[in-house]
């Protein structure tokens, strides 16, 4: 099962990063391959949403439940779609320098082994594009006009089991 873990230090508050990740309705505006979002239900602690994702001629819809614990964590469980399993976690902790340490983990498994083999070839690249899209969105929403590009440091690990 593919798994990826990434830790980043970003110059935004935990509340700002929480709000950005919890804003599921805006995902189609900035995440690569997300073409549409339909919110089934939304509250302070939980969102259930359908996301239409695609690349070229491939289009798939998947449904997820997003559990929110403001401002420190977001947990996503997969409910329905082309995958066998999907889970991701976001944790937001103050980094002691006015910013946030963002800890992100994703695990998933495709129903089709063939599709998993094909997707596995672009998994790292796609994940880096997605993480980069969240960082760019944060800079666009939260960076002060007189600041330079945010100081981003990262460490990551990837494994396929």
Short mmCIF file of N, CA and C in Angstrom, two decimals:
data_model
loop_
_atom_site.label_atom_id
_atom_site.label_comp_id
_atom_site.label_asym_id
_atom_site.label_seq_id
_atom_site.Cartn_x
_atom_site.Cartn_y
_atom_site.Cartn_z
N UNK A 1 0.85 -1.17 0.00
CA UNK A 1 0.00 0.00 0.00
C UNK A 1 0.89 1.24 0.00
N UNK A 2 0.74 2.12 -1.00
CA UNK A 2 1.54 3.34 -1.00
C UNK A 2 1.26 4.20 0.23
N UNK A 3 2.33 4.76 0.78
CA UNK A 3 2.24 5.63 1.95
C UNK A 3 3.25 6.75 1.77
N UNK A 4 2.86 7.94 2.19
CA UNK A 4 3.76 9.09 2.10
C UNK A 4 3.60 9.90 3.37
N UNK A 5 4.72 10.34 3.91
CA UNK A 5 4.71 11.20 5.10
C UNK A 5 5.60 12.39 4.83
N UNK A 6 5.11 13.56 5.16
CA UNK A 6 5.85 14.79 4.89
C UNK A 6 5.68 15.75 6.06
N UNK A 7 6.75 16.43 6.42
CA UNK A 7 6.70 17.45 7.47
C UNK A 7 7.26 18.73 6.87
N UNK A 8 6.52 19.81 7.02
CA UNK A 8 6.95 21.12 6.50
C UNK A 8 6.80 22.17 7.59
N UNK A 9 7.69 23.13 7.57
CA UNK A 9 7.59 24.28 8.44
C UNK A 9 7.20 25.46 7.57
N UNK A 10 6.04 26.05 7.87
CA UNK A 10 5.51 27.15 7.06
C UNK A 10 5.29 28.38 7.92
N UNK A 11 5.40 29.57 7.35
CA UNK A 11 5.32 30.81 8.13
C UNK A 11 3.89 31.31 8.39
N UNK A 12 2.94 30.39 8.49
CA UNK A 12 1.55 30.76 8.72
C UNK A 12 1.09 30.12 10.02
N UNK A 13 0.01 30.63 10.60
CA UNK A 13 -0.46 30.10 11.88
C UNK A 13 -1.16 28.75 11.69
N UNK A 14 -1.25 27.96 12.75
CA UNK A 14 -2.00 26.71 12.66
C UNK A 14 -3.45 26.96 12.21
N UNK A 15 -4.05 28.04 12.68
CA UNK A 15 -5.42 28.36 12.30
C UNK A 15 -5.53 28.61 10.79
N UNK A 16 -4.55 29.34 10.24
CA UNK A 16 -4.56 29.61 8.80
C UNK A 16 -4.42 28.32 7.99
N UNK A 17 -3.49 27.47 8.41
CA UNK A 17 -3.28 26.22 7.68
C UNK A 17 -4.48 25.29 7.83
N UNK A 18 -5.07 25.27 9.01
CA UNK A 18 -6.28 24.48 9.22
C UNK A 18 -7.39 24.97 8.28
N UNK A 19 -7.61 26.28 8.25
CA UNK A 19 -8.66 26.84 7.39
C UNK A 19 -8.43 26.51 5.92
N UNK A 20 -7.19 26.57 5.48
CA UNK A 20 -6.87 26.28 4.09
C UNK A 20 -7.21 24.82 3.74
N UNK A 21 -6.77 23.88 4.57
CA UNK A 21 -7.01 22.46 4.30
C UNK A 21 -8.49 22.12 4.48
N UNK A 22 -9.15 22.74 5.44
CA UNK A 22 -10.57 22.46 5.69
C UNK A 22 -11.49 23.06 4.63
N UNK A 23 -10.97 23.94 3.79
CA UNK A 23 -11.79 24.60 2.76
C UNK A 23 -11.96 23.70 1.54
N UNK A 24 -12.58 22.55 1.73
CA UNK A 24 -12.77 21.57 0.68
C UNK A 24 -13.50 22.16 -0.54
N UNK A 25 -14.50 23.03 -0.37
CA UNK A 25 -15.17 23.59 -1.56
C UNK A 25 -14.24 24.32 -2.52
N UNK A 26 -13.10 24.79 -2.05
CA UNK A 26 -12.17 25.52 -2.92
C UNK A 26 -11.13 24.64 -3.59
N UNK A 27 -11.11 23.35 -3.32
CA UNK A 27 -10.09 22.47 -3.88
C UNK A 27 -10.01 22.53 -5.39
N UNK A 28 -11.14 22.63 -6.06
CA UNK A 28 -11.13 22.67 -7.54
C UNK A 28 -10.44 23.94 -8.05
N UNK A 29 -10.33 24.97 -7.21
CA UNK A 29 -9.69 26.22 -7.61
C UNK A 29 -8.17 26.13 -7.64
N UNK A 30 -7.58 25.19 -6.88
CA UNK A 30 -6.13 25.20 -6.81
C UNK A 30 -5.44 23.84 -6.82
N UNK A 31 -6.17 22.76 -6.62
CA UNK A 31 -5.51 21.45 -6.61
C UNK A 31 -5.48 20.83 -8.00
N UNK A 32 -4.30 20.38 -8.41
CA UNK A 32 -4.22 19.73 -9.72
C UNK A 32 -5.13 18.50 -9.76
N UNK A 33 -5.74 18.29 -10.86
CA UNK A 33 -6.59 17.13 -11.13
C UNK A 33 -7.94 17.14 -10.43
N UNK A 34 -8.23 18.11 -9.56
CA UNK A 34 -9.57 18.21 -8.98
C UNK A 34 -10.36 19.16 -9.87
N UNK A 35 -11.37 18.62 -10.55
CA UNK A 35 -12.13 19.44 -11.49
C UNK A 35 -13.45 19.93 -10.92
N UNK A 36 -13.98 19.26 -9.89
CA UNK A 36 -15.25 19.69 -9.29
C UNK A 36 -15.36 19.14 -7.88
N UNK A 37 -16.12 19.86 -7.06
CA UNK A 37 -16.38 19.45 -5.68
C UNK A 37 -17.87 19.63 -5.40
N UNK A 38 -18.46 18.62 -4.78
CA UNK A 38 -19.85 18.73 -4.34
C UNK A 38 -19.88 18.40 -2.85
N UNK A 39 -20.34 19.35 -2.06
CA UNK A 39 -20.42 19.15 -0.61
C UNK A 39 -21.76 18.49 -0.29
N UNK A 40 -21.69 17.35 0.35
CA UNK A 40 -22.91 16.64 0.77
C UNK A 40 -23.40 17.16 2.12
N UNK A 41 -22.45 17.39 3.03
CA UNK A 41 -22.78 17.94 4.34
C UNK A 41 -21.55 18.66 4.88
N UNK A 42 -21.80 19.66 5.74
CA UNK A 42 -20.68 20.43 6.27
C UNK A 42 -21.06 20.98 7.64
N UNK A 43 -20.14 20.83 8.59
CA UNK A 43 -20.30 21.40 9.92
C UNK A 43 -18.93 21.82 10.42
N UNK A 44 -18.87 22.33 11.63
CA UNK A 44 -17.59 22.73 12.21
C UNK A 44 -16.64 21.55 12.39
N UNK A 45 -17.21 20.34 12.57
CA UNK A 45 -16.38 19.18 12.88
C UNK A 45 -16.31 18.13 11.77
N UNK A 46 -17.17 18.25 10.74
CA UNK A 46 -17.16 17.21 9.70
C UNK A 46 -17.71 17.73 8.38
N UNK A 47 -17.04 17.33 7.29
CA UNK A 47 -17.50 17.61 5.94
C UNK A 47 -17.52 16.29 5.19
N UNK A 48 -18.59 16.06 4.43
CA UNK A 48 -18.65 14.92 3.52
C UNK A 48 -18.75 15.52 2.13
N UNK A 49 -17.82 15.11 1.24
CA UNK A 49 -17.75 15.73 -0.08
C UNK A 49 -17.43 14.71 -1.16
N UNK A 50 -17.94 15.00 -2.36
CA UNK A 50 -17.57 14.26 -3.56
C UNK A 50 -16.57 15.12 -4.31
N UNK A 51 -15.47 14.53 -4.72
CA UNK A 51 -14.48 15.22 -5.55
C UNK A 51 -14.39 14.51 -6.88
N UNK A 52 -14.45 15.28 -7.96
CA UNK A 52 -14.23 14.73 -9.29
C UNK A 52 -12.78 15.01 -9.62
N UNK A 53 -12.04 13.93 -9.84
CA UNK A 53 -10.62 14.06 -10.17
C UNK A 53 -10.38 13.42 -11.52
N UNK A 54 -9.40 13.94 -12.22
CA UNK A 54 -9.12 13.37 -13.52
C UNK A 54 -7.81 13.84 -14.10
N UNK A 55 -7.38 13.08 -15.06
CA UNK A 55 -6.18 13.41 -15.81
C UNK A 55 -6.44 12.96 -17.24
N UNK A 56 -6.40 13.91 -18.16
CA UNK A 56 -6.72 13.65 -19.57
C UNK A 56 -8.11 13.03 -19.67
N UNK A 57 -8.24 11.84 -20.24
CA UNK A 57 -9.56 11.23 -20.44
C UNK A 57 -10.07 10.48 -19.21
N UNK A 58 -9.23 10.24 -18.23
CA UNK A 58 -9.66 9.53 -17.02
C UNK A 58 -10.35 10.48 -16.06
N UNK A 59 -11.56 10.14 -15.65
CA UNK A 59 -12.31 10.93 -14.68
C UNK A 59 -12.92 9.97 -13.67
N UNK A 60 -12.76 10.28 -12.41
CA UNK A 60 -13.31 9.46 -11.34
C UNK A 60 -13.87 10.37 -10.25
N UNK A 61 -14.92 9.89 -9.61
CA UNK A 61 -15.50 10.60 -8.47
C UNK A 61 -15.19 9.78 -7.23
N UNK A 62 -14.78 10.47 -6.18
CA UNK A 62 -14.67 9.76 -4.92
C UNK A 62 -15.24 10.61 -3.80
N UNK A 63 -15.73 9.92 -2.79
CA UNK A 63 -16.39 10.55 -1.66
C UNK A 63 -15.54 10.35 -0.41
N UNK A 64 -15.37 11.42 0.34
CA UNK A 64 -14.57 11.37 1.56
C UNK A 64 -15.29 12.05 2.71
N UNK A 65 -14.97 11.60 3.90
CA UNK A 65 -15.44 12.25 5.12
C UNK A 65 -14.24 12.94 5.75
N UNK A 66 -14.35 14.23 5.98
CA UNK A 66 -13.28 15.04 6.55
C UNK A 66 -13.65 15.39 7.99
N UNK A 67 -12.90 14.84 8.93
CA UNK A 67 -13.13 15.11 10.35
C UNK A 67 -12.18 16.22 10.77
N UNK A 68 -12.74 17.27 11.38
CA UNK A 68 -11.95 18.47 11.69
C UNK A 68 -11.91 18.72 13.20
N UNK A 69 -10.70 18.94 13.70
CA UNK A 69 -10.51 19.29 15.09
C UNK A 69 -9.70 20.59 15.11
N UNK A 70 -10.42 21.70 15.10
CA UNK A 70 -9.82 23.03 15.00
C UNK A 70 -8.95 23.33 16.19
N UNK A 71 -7.77 23.90 16.04
CA UNK A 71 -7.02 24.17 14.82
C UNK A 71 -5.89 23.16 14.60
N UNK A 72 -5.97 21.99 15.28
CA UNK A 72 -4.78 21.15 15.30
C UNK A 72 -4.77 19.96 14.34
N UNK A 73 -5.94 19.50 13.83
CA UNK A 73 -5.86 18.33 12.96
C UNK A 73 -7.06 18.17 12.05
N UNK A 74 -6.81 17.50 10.94
CA UNK A 74 -7.84 17.12 9.98
C UNK A 74 -7.54 15.69 9.57
N UNK A 75 -8.58 14.86 9.63
CA UNK A 75 -8.44 13.45 9.27
C UNK A 75 -9.43 13.16 8.14
N UNK A 76 -8.96 12.52 7.08
CA UNK A 76 -9.81 12.21 5.93
C UNK A 76 -9.95 10.71 5.78
N UNK A 77 -11.20 10.25 5.74
CA UNK A 77 -11.51 8.85 5.48
C UNK A 77 -12.23 8.73 4.16
N UNK A 78 -11.87 7.76 3.40
CA UNK A 78 -12.45 7.46 2.10
C UNK A 78 -13.76 6.70 2.30
N UNK A 79 -14.82 7.14 1.59
CA UNK A 79 -16.10 6.47 1.70
C UNK A 79 -16.47 5.66 0.46
N UNK A 80 -16.19 6.22 -0.75
CA UNK A 80 -16.61 5.55 -1.97
C UNK A 80 -15.81 6.06 -3.16
N UNK A 81 -15.60 5.19 -4.15
CA UNK A 81 -14.92 5.59 -5.37
C UNK A 81 -14.02 4.49 -5.90
N UNK A 82 -13.03 4.85 -6.71
CA UNK A 82 -12.20 3.86 -7.40
C UNK A 82 -11.11 3.23 -6.54
N UNK A 83 -10.94 3.70 -5.34
CA UNK A 83 -9.90 3.16 -4.47
C UNK A 83 -10.45 2.07 -3.56
N UNK A 84 -9.56 1.27 -3.06
CA UNK A 84 -9.93 0.27 -2.06
C UNK A 84 -9.85 0.92 -0.67
N UNK A 85 -8.89 1.85 -0.54
CA UNK A 85 -8.61 2.43 0.77
C UNK A 85 -7.93 3.78 0.56
N UNK A 86 -8.28 4.76 1.38
CA UNK A 86 -7.59 6.05 1.40
C UNK A 86 -7.76 6.65 2.78
N UNK A 87 -6.66 7.13 3.29
CA UNK A 87 -6.69 7.81 4.59
C UNK A 87 -5.60 8.86 4.56
N UNK A 88 -5.92 10.06 5.02
CA UNK A 88 -4.84 11.02 5.22
C UNK A 88 -5.08 11.85 6.45
N UNK A 89 -3.99 12.31 7.00
CA UNK A 89 -4.01 13.09 8.24
C UNK A 89 -3.16 14.32 8.08
N UNK A 90 -3.68 15.42 8.58
CA UNK A 90 -2.96 16.68 8.65
C UNK A 90 -2.89 17.07 10.13
N UNK A 91 -1.71 17.43 10.58
CA UNK A 91 -1.54 17.93 11.95
C UNK A 91 -0.84 19.28 11.86
N UNK A 92 -1.31 20.23 12.65
CA UNK A 92 -0.79 21.60 12.63
C UNK A 92 -0.36 21.99 14.04
N UNK A 93 0.95 22.25 14.21
CA UNK A 93 1.48 22.63 15.51
C UNK A 93 2.29 23.92 15.39
N UNK A 94 2.16 24.83 16.36
CA UNK A 94 3.01 26.03 16.34
C UNK A 94 4.48 25.60 16.34
N UNK A 95 5.29 26.30 15.52
CA UNK A 95 6.70 25.90 15.43
C UNK A 95 7.62 26.75 16.32
N UNK A 96 7.05 27.64 17.14
CA UNK A 96 7.85 28.45 18.04
C UNK A 96 8.47 29.67 17.39
N UNK A 97 8.23 29.85 16.09
CA UNK A 97 8.78 31.00 15.37
C UNK A 97 7.66 31.79 14.69
N UNK A 98 6.44 31.63 15.18
CA UNK A 98 5.31 32.33 14.60
C UNK A 98 4.66 31.60 13.44
N UNK A 99 5.17 30.45 13.09
CA UNK A 99 4.62 29.66 11.99
C UNK A 99 4.08 28.32 12.49
N UNK A 100 4.00 27.39 11.56
CA UNK A 100 3.39 26.10 11.85
C UNK A 100 4.22 24.96 11.29
N UNK A 101 4.31 23.90 12.06
CA UNK A 101 4.83 22.64 11.54
C UNK A 101 3.62 21.86 11.05
N UNK A 102 3.63 21.56 9.76
CA UNK A 102 2.55 20.80 9.15
C UNK A 102 3.06 19.37 8.95
N UNK A 103 2.35 18.42 9.53
CA UNK A 103 2.68 17.01 9.43
C UNK A 103 1.58 16.34 8.62
N UNK A 104 1.92 15.81 7.46
CA UNK A 104 0.94 15.24 6.52
C UNK A 104 1.28 13.79 6.22
N UNK A 105 0.29 12.91 6.32
CA UNK A 105 0.45 11.50 5.98
C UNK A 105 -0.70 11.06 5.10
N UNK A 106 -0.39 10.29 4.07
CA UNK A 106 -1.42 9.73 3.21
C UNK A 106 -1.09 8.26 2.94
N UNK A 107 -2.12 7.43 2.98
CA UNK A 107 -2.01 6.02 2.65
C UNK A 107 -3.18 5.68 1.75
N UNK A 108 -2.95 4.86 0.73
CA UNK A 108 -4.06 4.46 -0.13
C UNK A 108 -3.74 3.16 -0.84
N UNK A 109 -4.80 2.56 -1.36
CA UNK A 109 -4.67 1.34 -2.14
C UNK A 109 -5.75 1.35 -3.21
N UNK A 110 -5.36 1.06 -4.44
CA UNK A 110 -6.32 0.98 -5.53
C UNK A 110 -7.01 -0.38 -5.54
N UNK A 111 -8.24 -0.41 -6.05
CA UNK A 111 -8.94 -1.68 -6.22
C UNK A 111 -8.24 -2.54 -7.26
N UNK A 112 -7.74 -1.90 -8.29
CA UNK A 112 -7.07 -2.60 -9.38
C UNK A 112 -5.56 -2.59 -9.18
N UNK A 113 -4.93 -3.76 -9.16
CA UNK A 113 -3.47 -3.82 -9.02
C UNK A 113 -2.78 -3.19 -10.23
N UNK A 114 -3.38 -3.37 -11.41
CA UNK A 114 -2.82 -2.77 -12.62
C UNK A 114 -2.80 -1.26 -12.51
N UNK A 115 -3.93 -0.68 -12.08
CA UNK A 115 -4.00 0.76 -11.93
C UNK A 115 -3.03 1.24 -10.87
N UNK A 116 -2.87 0.46 -9.81
CA UNK A 116 -1.92 0.83 -8.76
C UNK A 116 -0.49 0.85 -9.29
N UNK A 117 -0.15 -0.11 -10.15
CA UNK A 117 1.19 -0.14 -10.73
C UNK A 117 1.43 1.08 -11.62
N UNK A 118 0.43 1.42 -12.43
CA UNK A 118 0.54 2.58 -13.32
C UNK A 118 0.61 3.87 -12.50
N UNK A 119 -0.31 4.01 -11.54
CA UNK A 119 -0.35 5.23 -10.72
C UNK A 119 0.90 5.36 -9.86
N UNK A 120 1.45 4.22 -9.44
CA UNK A 120 2.64 4.25 -8.61
C UNK A 120 3.82 4.91 -9.30
N UNK A 121 3.82 4.86 -10.62
CA UNK A 121 4.91 5.47 -11.38
C UNK A 121 4.88 7.00 -11.31
N UNK A 122 3.71 7.58 -11.08
CA UNK A 122 3.61 9.04 -11.02
C UNK A 122 3.22 9.53 -9.62
N UNK A 123 3.13 8.61 -8.67
CA UNK A 123 2.67 8.93 -7.32
C UNK A 123 3.47 10.06 -6.68
N UNK A 124 4.80 9.92 -6.64
CA UNK A 124 5.62 10.94 -6.00
C UNK A 124 5.46 12.31 -6.65
N UNK A 125 5.49 12.33 -7.97
CA UNK A 125 5.35 13.60 -8.69
C UNK A 125 3.99 14.24 -8.41
N UNK A 126 2.93 13.44 -8.45
CA UNK A 126 1.58 13.96 -8.21
C UNK A 126 1.45 14.48 -6.79
N UNK A 127 2.01 13.76 -5.82
CA UNK A 127 1.93 14.19 -4.44
C UNK A 127 2.69 15.50 -4.22
N UNK A 128 3.85 15.61 -4.81
CA UNK A 128 4.62 16.86 -4.68
C UNK A 128 3.88 18.04 -5.32
N UNK A 129 3.20 17.79 -6.42
CA UNK A 129 2.40 18.85 -7.05
C UNK A 129 1.25 19.26 -6.13
N UNK A 130 0.61 18.28 -5.50
CA UNK A 130 -0.50 18.58 -4.61
C UNK A 130 -0.01 19.37 -3.39
N UNK A 131 1.08 18.93 -2.77
CA UNK A 131 1.61 19.63 -1.60
C UNK A 131 2.05 21.04 -2.00
N UNK A 132 2.69 21.15 -3.16
CA UNK A 132 3.07 22.47 -3.67
C UNK A 132 1.86 23.37 -3.89
N UNK A 133 0.76 22.80 -4.35
CA UNK A 133 -0.46 23.59 -4.57
C UNK A 133 -1.00 24.14 -3.26
N UNK A 134 -0.94 23.35 -2.19
CA UNK A 134 -1.37 23.86 -0.87
C UNK A 134 -0.45 24.98 -0.41
N UNK A 135 0.86 24.82 -0.61
CA UNK A 135 1.81 25.86 -0.20
C UNK A 135 1.58 27.15 -0.99
N UNK A 136 1.38 27.02 -2.30
CA UNK A 136 1.13 28.20 -3.13
C UNK A 136 -0.16 28.90 -2.71
N UNK A 137 -1.18 28.12 -2.40
CA UNK A 137 -2.45 28.69 -1.96
C UNK A 137 -2.26 29.45 -0.64
N UNK A 138 -1.49 28.87 0.29
CA UNK A 138 -1.22 29.54 1.56
C UNK A 138 -0.50 30.86 1.32
N UNK A 139 0.50 30.85 0.44
CA UNK A 139 1.23 32.09 0.14
C UNK A 139 0.31 33.13 -0.46
N UNK A 140 -0.56 32.71 -1.35
CA UNK A 140 -1.50 33.63 -2.00
C UNK A 140 -2.48 34.23 -0.98
N UNK A 141 -2.97 33.39 -0.07
CA UNK A 141 -3.97 33.85 0.90
C UNK A 141 -3.38 34.60 2.08
N UNK A 142 -2.19 34.19 2.55
CA UNK A 142 -1.71 34.66 3.84
C UNK A 142 -0.42 35.47 3.84
N UNK A 143 0.36 35.42 2.76
CA UNK A 143 1.63 36.15 2.76
C UNK A 143 1.35 37.64 2.70
N UNK A 144 2.12 38.40 3.45
CA UNK A 144 1.95 39.85 3.41
C UNK A 144 2.54 40.36 2.09
N UNK A 145 1.97 41.44 1.54
CA UNK A 145 2.42 41.93 0.24
C UNK A 145 3.89 42.33 0.20
N UNK A 146 4.46 42.70 1.35
CA UNK A 146 5.85 43.14 1.35
C UNK A 146 6.83 42.02 1.69
N UNK A 147 6.31 40.80 1.89
CA UNK A 147 7.22 39.70 2.23
C UNK A 147 7.71 39.00 0.97
N UNK A 148 8.84 38.37 1.11
CA UNK A 148 9.37 37.57 0.01
C UNK A 148 8.74 36.19 0.10
N UNK A 149 9.11 35.30 -0.79
CA UNK A 149 8.54 33.95 -0.79
C UNK A 149 8.72 33.32 0.59
N UNK A 150 7.72 32.56 1.04
CA UNK A 150 7.79 31.98 2.37
C UNK A 150 8.97 31.03 2.51
N UNK A 151 9.54 31.03 3.72
CA UNK A 151 10.64 30.11 4.01
C UNK A 151 10.09 28.74 4.27
N UNK A 152 10.31 27.83 3.35
CA UNK A 152 9.77 26.49 3.47
C UNK A 152 10.90 25.51 3.63
N UNK A 153 10.81 24.70 4.65
CA UNK A 153 11.75 23.61 4.77
C UNK A 153 10.93 22.33 4.83
N UNK A 154 11.52 21.26 4.38
CA UNK A 154 10.74 20.03 4.37
C UNK A 154 11.61 18.82 4.62
N UNK A 155 10.94 17.78 5.06
CA UNK A 155 11.54 16.46 5.09
C UNK A 155 10.42 15.51 4.73
N UNK A 156 10.76 14.47 4.01
CA UNK A 156 9.70 13.56 3.60
C UNK A 156 10.21 12.14 3.55
N UNK A 157 9.25 11.23 3.58
CA UNK A 157 9.56 9.82 3.44
C UNK A 157 8.45 9.19 2.64
N UNK A 158 8.78 8.26 1.79
CA UNK A 158 7.79 7.57 0.97
C UNK A 158 8.09 6.09 1.00
N UNK A 159 7.05 5.32 1.16
CA UNK A 159 7.26 3.88 1.08
C UNK A 159 6.06 3.24 0.43
N UNK A 160 6.27 2.16 -0.24
CA UNK A 160 5.17 1.38 -0.80
C UNK A 160 5.24 -0.01 -0.18
N UNK A 161 4.14 -0.42 0.39
CA UNK A 161 4.12 -1.73 1.03
C UNK A 161 3.25 -2.67 0.25
#
